[in-house]
mmCIF file of C-alpha atoms and ligand atoms in Angstrom:
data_model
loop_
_atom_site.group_PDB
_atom_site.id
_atom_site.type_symbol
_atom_site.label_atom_id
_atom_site.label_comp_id
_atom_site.label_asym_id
_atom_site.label_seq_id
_atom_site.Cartn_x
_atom_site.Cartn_y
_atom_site.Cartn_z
ATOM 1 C CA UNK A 1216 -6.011 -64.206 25.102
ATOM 2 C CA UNK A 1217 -7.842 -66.962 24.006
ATOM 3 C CA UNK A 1218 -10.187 -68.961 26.422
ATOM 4 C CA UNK A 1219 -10.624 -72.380 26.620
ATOM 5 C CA UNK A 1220 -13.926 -73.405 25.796
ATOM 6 C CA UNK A 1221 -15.987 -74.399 29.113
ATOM 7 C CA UNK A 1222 -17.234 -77.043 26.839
ATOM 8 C CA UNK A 1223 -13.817 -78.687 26.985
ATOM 9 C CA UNK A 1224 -12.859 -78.212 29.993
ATOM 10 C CA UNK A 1225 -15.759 -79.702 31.967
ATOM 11 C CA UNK A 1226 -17.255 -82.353 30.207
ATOM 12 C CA UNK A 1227 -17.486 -85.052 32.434
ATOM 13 C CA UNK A 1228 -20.366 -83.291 34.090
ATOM 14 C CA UNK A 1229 -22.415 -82.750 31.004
ATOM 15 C CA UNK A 1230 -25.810 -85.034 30.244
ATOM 16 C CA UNK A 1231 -24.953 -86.732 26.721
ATOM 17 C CA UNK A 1232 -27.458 -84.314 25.305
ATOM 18 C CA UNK A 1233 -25.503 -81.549 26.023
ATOM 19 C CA UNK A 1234 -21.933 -83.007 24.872
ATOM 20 C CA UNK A 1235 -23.870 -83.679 21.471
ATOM 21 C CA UNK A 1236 -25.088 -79.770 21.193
ATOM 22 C CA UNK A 1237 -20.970 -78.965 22.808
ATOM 23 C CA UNK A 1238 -20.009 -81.056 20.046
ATOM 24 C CA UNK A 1239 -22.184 -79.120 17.427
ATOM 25 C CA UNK A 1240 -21.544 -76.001 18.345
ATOM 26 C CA UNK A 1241 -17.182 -76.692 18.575
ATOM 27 C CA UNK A 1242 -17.676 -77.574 14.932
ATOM 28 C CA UNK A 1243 -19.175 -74.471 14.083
ATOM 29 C CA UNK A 1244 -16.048 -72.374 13.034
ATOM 30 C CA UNK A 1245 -17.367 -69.057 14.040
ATOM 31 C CA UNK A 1246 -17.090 -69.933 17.548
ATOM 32 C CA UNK A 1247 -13.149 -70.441 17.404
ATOM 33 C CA UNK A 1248 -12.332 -68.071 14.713
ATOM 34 C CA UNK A 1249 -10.995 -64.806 16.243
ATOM 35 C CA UNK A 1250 -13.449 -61.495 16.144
ATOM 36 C CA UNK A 1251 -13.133 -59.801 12.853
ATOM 37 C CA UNK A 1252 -10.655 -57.218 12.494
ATOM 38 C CA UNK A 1253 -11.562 -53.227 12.807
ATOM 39 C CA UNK A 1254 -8.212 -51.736 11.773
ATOM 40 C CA UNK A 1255 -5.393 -51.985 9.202
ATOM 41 C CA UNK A 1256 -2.364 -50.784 9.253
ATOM 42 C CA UNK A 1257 -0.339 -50.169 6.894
ATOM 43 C CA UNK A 1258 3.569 -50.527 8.034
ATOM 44 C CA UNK A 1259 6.642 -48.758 6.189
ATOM 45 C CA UNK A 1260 9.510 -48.882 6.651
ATOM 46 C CA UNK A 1261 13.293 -46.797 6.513
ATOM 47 C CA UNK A 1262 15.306 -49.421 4.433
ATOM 48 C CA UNK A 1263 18.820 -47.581 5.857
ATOM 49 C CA UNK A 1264 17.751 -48.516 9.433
ATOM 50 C CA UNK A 1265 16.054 -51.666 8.475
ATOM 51 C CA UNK A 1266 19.534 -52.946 6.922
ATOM 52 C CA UNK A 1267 21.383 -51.933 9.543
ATOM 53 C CA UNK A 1268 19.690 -53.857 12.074
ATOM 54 C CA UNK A 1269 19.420 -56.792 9.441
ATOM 55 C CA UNK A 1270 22.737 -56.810 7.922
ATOM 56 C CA UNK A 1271 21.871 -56.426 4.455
ATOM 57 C CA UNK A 1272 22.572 -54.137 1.765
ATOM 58 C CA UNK A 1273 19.810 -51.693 -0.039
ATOM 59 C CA UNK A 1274 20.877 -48.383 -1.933
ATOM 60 C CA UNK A 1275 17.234 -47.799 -1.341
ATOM 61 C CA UNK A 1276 16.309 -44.172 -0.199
ATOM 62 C CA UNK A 1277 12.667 -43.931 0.395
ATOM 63 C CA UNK A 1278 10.066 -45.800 2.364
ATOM 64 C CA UNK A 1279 8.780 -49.540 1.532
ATOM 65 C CA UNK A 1280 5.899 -51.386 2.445
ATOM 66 C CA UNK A 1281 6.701 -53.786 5.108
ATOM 67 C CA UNK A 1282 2.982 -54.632 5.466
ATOM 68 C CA UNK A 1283 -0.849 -54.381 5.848
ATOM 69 C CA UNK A 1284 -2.022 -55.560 8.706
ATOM 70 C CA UNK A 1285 -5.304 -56.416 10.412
ATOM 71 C CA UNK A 1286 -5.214 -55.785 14.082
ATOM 72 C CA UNK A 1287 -6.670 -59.611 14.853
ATOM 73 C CA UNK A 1288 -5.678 -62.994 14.105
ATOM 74 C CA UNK A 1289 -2.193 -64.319 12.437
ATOM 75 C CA UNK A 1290 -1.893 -67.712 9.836
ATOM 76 C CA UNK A 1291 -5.793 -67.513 9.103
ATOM 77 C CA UNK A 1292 -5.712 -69.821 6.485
ATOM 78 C CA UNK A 1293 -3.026 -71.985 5.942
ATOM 79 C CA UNK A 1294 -4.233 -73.937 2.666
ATOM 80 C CA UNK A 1295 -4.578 -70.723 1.355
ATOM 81 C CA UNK A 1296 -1.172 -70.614 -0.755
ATOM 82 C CA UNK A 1297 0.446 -67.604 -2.081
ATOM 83 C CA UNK A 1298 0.490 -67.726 -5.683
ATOM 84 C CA UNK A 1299 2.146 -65.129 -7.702
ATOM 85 C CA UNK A 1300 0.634 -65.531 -11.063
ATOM 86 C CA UNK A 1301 -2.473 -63.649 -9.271
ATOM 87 C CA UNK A 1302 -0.399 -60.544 -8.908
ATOM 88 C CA UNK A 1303 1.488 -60.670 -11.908
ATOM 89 C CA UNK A 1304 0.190 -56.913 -13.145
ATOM 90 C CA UNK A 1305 1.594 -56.036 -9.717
ATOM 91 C CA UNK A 1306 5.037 -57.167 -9.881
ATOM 92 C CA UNK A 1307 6.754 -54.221 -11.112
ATOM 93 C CA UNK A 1308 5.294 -51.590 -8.111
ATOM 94 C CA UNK A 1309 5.404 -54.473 -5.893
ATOM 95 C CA UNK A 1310 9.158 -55.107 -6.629
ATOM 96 C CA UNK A 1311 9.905 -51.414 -6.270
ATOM 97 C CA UNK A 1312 7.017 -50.395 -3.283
ATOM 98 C CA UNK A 1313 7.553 -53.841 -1.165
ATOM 99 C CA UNK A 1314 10.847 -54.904 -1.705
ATOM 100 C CA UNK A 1315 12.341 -57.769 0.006
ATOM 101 C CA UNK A 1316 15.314 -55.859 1.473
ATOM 102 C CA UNK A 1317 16.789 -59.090 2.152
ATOM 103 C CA UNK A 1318 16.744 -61.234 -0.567
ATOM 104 C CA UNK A 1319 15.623 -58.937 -3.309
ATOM 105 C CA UNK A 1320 14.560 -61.232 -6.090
ATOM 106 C CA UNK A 1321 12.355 -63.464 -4.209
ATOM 107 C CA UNK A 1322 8.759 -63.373 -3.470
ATOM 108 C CA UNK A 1323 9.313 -65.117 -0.068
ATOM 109 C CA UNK A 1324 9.042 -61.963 2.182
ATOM 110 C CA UNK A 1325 5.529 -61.357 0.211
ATOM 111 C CA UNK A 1326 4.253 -64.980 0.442
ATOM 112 C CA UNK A 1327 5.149 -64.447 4.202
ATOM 113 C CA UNK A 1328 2.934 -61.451 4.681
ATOM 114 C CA UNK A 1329 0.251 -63.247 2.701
ATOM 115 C CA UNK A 1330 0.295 -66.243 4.881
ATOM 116 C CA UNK A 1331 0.550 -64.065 7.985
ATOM 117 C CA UNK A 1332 -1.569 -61.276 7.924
ATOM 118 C CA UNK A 1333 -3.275 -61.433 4.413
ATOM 119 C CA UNK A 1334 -4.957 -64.644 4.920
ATOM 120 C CA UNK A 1335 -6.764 -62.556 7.944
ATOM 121 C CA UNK A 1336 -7.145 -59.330 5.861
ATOM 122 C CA UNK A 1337 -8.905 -61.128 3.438
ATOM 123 C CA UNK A 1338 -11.767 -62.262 5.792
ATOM 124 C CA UNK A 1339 -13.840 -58.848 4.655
ATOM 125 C CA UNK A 1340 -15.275 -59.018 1.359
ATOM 126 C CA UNK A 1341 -13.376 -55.961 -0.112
ATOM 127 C CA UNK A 1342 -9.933 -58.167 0.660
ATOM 128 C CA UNK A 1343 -10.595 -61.687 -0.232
ATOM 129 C CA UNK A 1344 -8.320 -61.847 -2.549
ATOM 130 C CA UNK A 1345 -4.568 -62.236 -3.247
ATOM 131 C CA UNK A 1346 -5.015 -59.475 -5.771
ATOM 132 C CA UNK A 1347 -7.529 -57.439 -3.873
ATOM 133 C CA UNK A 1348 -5.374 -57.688 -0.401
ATOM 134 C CA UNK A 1349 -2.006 -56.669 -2.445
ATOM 135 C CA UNK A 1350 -3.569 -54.081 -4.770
ATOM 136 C CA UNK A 1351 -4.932 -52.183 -1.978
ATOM 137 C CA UNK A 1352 -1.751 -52.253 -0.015
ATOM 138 C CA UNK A 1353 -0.019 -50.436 -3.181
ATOM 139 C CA UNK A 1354 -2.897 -48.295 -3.273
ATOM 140 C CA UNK A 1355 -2.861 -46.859 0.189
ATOM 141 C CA UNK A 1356 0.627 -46.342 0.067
ATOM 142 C CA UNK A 1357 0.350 -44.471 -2.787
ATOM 143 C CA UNK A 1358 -1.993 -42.432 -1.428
ATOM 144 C CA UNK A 1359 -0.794 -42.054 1.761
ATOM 145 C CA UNK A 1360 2.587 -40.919 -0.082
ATOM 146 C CA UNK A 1361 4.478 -41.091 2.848
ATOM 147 C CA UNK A 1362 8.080 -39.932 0.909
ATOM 148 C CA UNK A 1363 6.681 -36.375 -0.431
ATOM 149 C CA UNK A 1364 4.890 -35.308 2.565
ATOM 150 C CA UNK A 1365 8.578 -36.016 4.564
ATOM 151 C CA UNK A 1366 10.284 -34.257 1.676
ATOM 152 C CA UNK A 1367 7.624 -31.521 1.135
ATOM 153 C CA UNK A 1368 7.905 -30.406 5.236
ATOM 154 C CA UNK A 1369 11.839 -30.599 4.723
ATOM 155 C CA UNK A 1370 12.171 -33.991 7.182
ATOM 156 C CA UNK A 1371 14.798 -35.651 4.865
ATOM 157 C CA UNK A 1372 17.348 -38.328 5.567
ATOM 158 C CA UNK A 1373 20.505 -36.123 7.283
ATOM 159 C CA UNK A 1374 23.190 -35.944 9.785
ATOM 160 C CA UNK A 1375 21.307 -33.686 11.700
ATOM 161 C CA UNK A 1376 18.488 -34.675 14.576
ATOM 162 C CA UNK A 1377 15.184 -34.133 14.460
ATOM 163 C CA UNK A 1378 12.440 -33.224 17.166
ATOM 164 C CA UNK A 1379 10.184 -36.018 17.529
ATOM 165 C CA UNK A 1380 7.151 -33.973 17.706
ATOM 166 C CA UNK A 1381 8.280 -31.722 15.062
ATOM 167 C CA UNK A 1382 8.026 -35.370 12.292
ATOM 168 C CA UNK A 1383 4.773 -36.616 14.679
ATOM 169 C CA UNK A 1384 3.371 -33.314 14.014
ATOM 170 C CA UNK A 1385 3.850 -33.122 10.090
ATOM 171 C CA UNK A 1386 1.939 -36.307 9.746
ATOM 172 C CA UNK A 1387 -0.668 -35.387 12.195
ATOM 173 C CA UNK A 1388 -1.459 -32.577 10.283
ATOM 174 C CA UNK A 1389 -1.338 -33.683 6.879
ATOM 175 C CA UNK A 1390 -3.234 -37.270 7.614
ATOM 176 C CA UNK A 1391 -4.937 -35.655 10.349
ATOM 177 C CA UNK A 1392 -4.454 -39.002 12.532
ATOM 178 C CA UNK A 1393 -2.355 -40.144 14.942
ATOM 179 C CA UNK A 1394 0.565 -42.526 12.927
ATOM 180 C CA UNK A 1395 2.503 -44.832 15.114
ATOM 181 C CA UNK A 1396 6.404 -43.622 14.508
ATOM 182 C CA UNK A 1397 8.548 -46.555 15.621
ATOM 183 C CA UNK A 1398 12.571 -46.065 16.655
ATOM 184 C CA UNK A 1399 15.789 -48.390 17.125
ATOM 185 C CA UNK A 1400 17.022 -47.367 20.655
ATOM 186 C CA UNK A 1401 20.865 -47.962 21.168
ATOM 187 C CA UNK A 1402 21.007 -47.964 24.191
ATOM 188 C CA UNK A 1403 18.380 -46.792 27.311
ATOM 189 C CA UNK A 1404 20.200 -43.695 27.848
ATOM 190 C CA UNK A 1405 21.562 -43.301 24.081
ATOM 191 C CA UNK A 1406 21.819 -39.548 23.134
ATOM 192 C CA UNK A 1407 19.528 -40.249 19.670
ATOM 193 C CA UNK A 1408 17.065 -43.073 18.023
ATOM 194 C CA UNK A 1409 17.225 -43.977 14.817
ATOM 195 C CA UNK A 1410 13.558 -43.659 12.575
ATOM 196 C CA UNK A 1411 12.632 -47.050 11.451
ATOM 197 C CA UNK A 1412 9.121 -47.703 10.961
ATOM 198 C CA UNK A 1413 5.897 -45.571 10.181
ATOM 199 C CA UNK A 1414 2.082 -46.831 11.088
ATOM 200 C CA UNK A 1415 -0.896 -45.554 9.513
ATOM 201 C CA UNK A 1416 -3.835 -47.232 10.077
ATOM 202 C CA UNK A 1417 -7.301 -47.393 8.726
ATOM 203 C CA UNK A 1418 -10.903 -48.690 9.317
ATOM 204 C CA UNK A 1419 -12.517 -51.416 7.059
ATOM 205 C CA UNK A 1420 -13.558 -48.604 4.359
ATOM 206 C CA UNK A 1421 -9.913 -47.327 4.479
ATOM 207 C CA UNK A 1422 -10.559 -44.223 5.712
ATOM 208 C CA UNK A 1423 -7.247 -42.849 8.025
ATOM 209 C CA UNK A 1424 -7.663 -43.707 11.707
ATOM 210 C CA UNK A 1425 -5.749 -43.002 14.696
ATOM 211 C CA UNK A 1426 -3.016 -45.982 15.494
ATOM 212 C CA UNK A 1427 -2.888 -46.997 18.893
ATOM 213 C CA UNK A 1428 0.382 -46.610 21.186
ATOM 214 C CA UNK A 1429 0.219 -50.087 21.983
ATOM 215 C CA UNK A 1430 3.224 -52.299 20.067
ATOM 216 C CA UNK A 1431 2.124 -54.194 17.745
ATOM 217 C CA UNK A 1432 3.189 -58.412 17.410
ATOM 218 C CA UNK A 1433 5.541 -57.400 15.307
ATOM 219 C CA UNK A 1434 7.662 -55.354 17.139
ATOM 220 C CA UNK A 1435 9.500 -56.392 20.699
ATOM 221 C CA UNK A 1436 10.003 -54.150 23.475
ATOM 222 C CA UNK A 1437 13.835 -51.985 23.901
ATOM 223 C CA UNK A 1438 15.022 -55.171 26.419
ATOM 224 C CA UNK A 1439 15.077 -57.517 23.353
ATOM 225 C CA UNK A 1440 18.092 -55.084 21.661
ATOM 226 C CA UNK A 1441 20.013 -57.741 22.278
ATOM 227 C CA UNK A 1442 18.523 -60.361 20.657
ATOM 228 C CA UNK A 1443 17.601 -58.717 17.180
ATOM 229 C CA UNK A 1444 15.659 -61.034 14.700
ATOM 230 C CA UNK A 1445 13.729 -59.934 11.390
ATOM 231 C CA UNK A 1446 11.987 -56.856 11.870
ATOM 232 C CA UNK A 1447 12.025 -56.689 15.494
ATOM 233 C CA UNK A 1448 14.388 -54.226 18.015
ATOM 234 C CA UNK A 1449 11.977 -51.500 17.153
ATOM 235 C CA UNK A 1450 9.745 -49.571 19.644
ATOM 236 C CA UNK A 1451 7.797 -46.886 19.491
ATOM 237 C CA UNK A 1452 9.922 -43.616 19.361
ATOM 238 C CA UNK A 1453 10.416 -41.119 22.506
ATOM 239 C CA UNK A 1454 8.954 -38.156 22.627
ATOM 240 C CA UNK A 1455 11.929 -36.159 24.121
ATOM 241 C CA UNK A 1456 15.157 -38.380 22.334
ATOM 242 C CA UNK A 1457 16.489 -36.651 18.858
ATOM 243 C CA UNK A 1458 15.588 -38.383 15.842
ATOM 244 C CA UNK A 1459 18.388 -39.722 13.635
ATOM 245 C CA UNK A 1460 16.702 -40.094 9.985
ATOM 246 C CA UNK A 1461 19.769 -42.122 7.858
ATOM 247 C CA UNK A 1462 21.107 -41.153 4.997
ATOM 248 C CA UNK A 1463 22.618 -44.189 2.892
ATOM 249 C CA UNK A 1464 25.613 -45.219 4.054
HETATM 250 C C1 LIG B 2397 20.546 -49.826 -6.696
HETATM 251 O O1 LIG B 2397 21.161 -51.063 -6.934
HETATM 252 C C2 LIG B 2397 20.572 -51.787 -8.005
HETATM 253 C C3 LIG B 2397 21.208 -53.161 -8.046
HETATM 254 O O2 LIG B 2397 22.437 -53.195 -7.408
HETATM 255 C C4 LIG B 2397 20.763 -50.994 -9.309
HETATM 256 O O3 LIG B 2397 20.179 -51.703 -10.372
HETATM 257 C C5 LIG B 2397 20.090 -49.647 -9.149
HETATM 258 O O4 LIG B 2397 20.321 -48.848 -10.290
HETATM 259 C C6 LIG B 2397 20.615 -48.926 -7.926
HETATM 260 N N1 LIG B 2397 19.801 -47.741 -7.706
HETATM 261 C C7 LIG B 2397 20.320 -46.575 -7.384
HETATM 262 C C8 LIG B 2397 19.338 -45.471 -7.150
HETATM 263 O O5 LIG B 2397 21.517 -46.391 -7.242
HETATM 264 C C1 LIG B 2398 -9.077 -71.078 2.991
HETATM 265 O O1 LIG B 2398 -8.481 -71.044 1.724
HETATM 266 C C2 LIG B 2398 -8.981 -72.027 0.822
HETATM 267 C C3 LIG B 2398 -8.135 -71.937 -0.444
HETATM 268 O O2 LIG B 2398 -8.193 -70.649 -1.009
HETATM 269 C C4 LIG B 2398 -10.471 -71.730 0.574
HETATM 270 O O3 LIG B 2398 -10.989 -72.684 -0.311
HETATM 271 C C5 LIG B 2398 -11.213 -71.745 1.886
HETATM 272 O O4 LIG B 2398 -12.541 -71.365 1.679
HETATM 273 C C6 LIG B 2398 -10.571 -70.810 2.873
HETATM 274 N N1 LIG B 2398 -11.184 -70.963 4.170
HETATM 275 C C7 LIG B 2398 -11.678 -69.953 4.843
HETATM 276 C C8 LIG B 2398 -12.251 -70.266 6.185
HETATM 277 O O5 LIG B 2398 -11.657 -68.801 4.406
HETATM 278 C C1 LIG B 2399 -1.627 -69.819 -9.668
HETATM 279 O O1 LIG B 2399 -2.488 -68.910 -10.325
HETATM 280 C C2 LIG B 2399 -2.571 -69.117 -11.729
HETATM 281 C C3 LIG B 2399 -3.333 -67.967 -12.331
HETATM 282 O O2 LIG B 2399 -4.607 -67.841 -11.767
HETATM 283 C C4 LIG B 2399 -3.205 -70.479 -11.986
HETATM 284 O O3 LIG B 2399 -3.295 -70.717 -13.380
HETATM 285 C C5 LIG B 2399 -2.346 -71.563 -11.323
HETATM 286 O O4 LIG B 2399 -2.968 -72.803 -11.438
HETATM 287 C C6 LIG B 2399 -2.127 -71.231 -9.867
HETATM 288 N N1 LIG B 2399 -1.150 -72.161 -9.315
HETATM 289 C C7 LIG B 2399 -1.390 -72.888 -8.239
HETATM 290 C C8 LIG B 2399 -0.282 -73.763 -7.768
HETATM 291 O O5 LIG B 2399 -2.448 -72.838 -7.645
#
């Protein structure tokens, strides 16, 4: 994905003049630093599902922020530490919208996502921020309100299955973009997949924008079942497998 600069790679050739403009130019940042992002998504997900791939336990029964993420570039900034004293006024919504299903009174799984993906989000001006990159995350999922437009169109955690299309649909209609709807898969010929994790993605003045098919770096393809780390053995659902949405256990 990233090419080697021709600079580099072919320097014996070069007249000393042109090393020293090589040189000047590898120092300028903007020449390594990946393209600005143009989307952010904003990932929830199904804590029932999301424990029982992990192993942990959350009486949780609506959907949490796993993340906001901006389609380019990982670790942006690595000096730039996670500090929670800038979020403070946060800390209650945070602790109940992005929950670290894992450990659930630490602020590691947010100081991950900070390091990860907002150190890149906050490359635009309206995200440069700790506060201003969390803030808007619990903003867009409240808008977005993922929990009463399932509830309001009668897609609720049950023992029954639903139609893929028939949950795609909902949220087509009431976001009117495509989300990306993300399944555990069993096994390749399993009779259901379980819901796991909803994308809905926006452009840099957070207006609603269609989410690609394509996985996204956080998610591993159905082979991988067998090897399930953190937040991975999901895909993106099929259209013609029933949809198991959990109840608690
Ligand atoms: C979930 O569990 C926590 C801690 O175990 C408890 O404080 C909370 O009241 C429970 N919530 C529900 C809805 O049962
Ligand atoms: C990285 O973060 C540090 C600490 O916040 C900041 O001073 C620096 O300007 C940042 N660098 C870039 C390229 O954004
Ligand atoms: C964290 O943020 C607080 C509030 O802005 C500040 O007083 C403190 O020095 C920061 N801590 C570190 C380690 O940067």
């Amino acid at each position: 994905m990233f090419r080697t600069n021709p600079a580099r790679s072919d320097m014996r050739s070069y007249s000393p003049l042109l090393l020293c403009l090589a040189a000047a130019l590898s120092s300028a940042s903007v020449i390594f630093s990946p393209p600005m992002w143009t989307k952010l998504i904003l990932t929830q997900q199904w804590p029932s599902t999301f424990c029982a791939m992990e192993h942990c336990h959350s009486n949780i029964s609506y959907w949490t922020i796993h993340g906001l993420w901006p389609d380019r570039g990982m670790d942006c900034n690595s000096s730039w530490h996670f500090n929670s004293s800038q979020i403070e006024d946060l800390l209650p919504d945070m602790e109940k919208s992005w929950p670290d299903l894992i450990k659930p009174s630490s602020t590691g799984f947010w100081k991950y996502e900070w390091h990860k993906h907002g150190t890149c989000a906050a490359r635009a001006a309206s995200l440069n921020s700790e506060h201003k990159y969390f803030s808007k995350a619990l903003e867009l999922y409240h808008k977005v309100d993922l929990n009463s437009v399932l509830t309001k169109f009668d897609i609720t955690p049950s023992e029954k299955y639903y139609e893929f299309s028939h949950i795609e649909g909902v949220m087509e209609k009431v976001y009117g973009v495509k989300p990306k709807i993300q399944c555990v898969h069993q096994s390749k010929n399993a009779a259901f997949q379980t819901l796991g994790q909803i994308e809905i993605c926006f452009d840099p003045d957070f207006n609603p924008l269609d989410c690609e098919k394509q996985l996204t770096t956080d998610t591993v393809s159905k082979r991988n079942w067998d090897t399930l780390d953190r937040a991975s053995g999901l895909s993106v659902c099929d259209v013609d497998t029933p949809v198991y949405y959990p109840p608690l256990p």
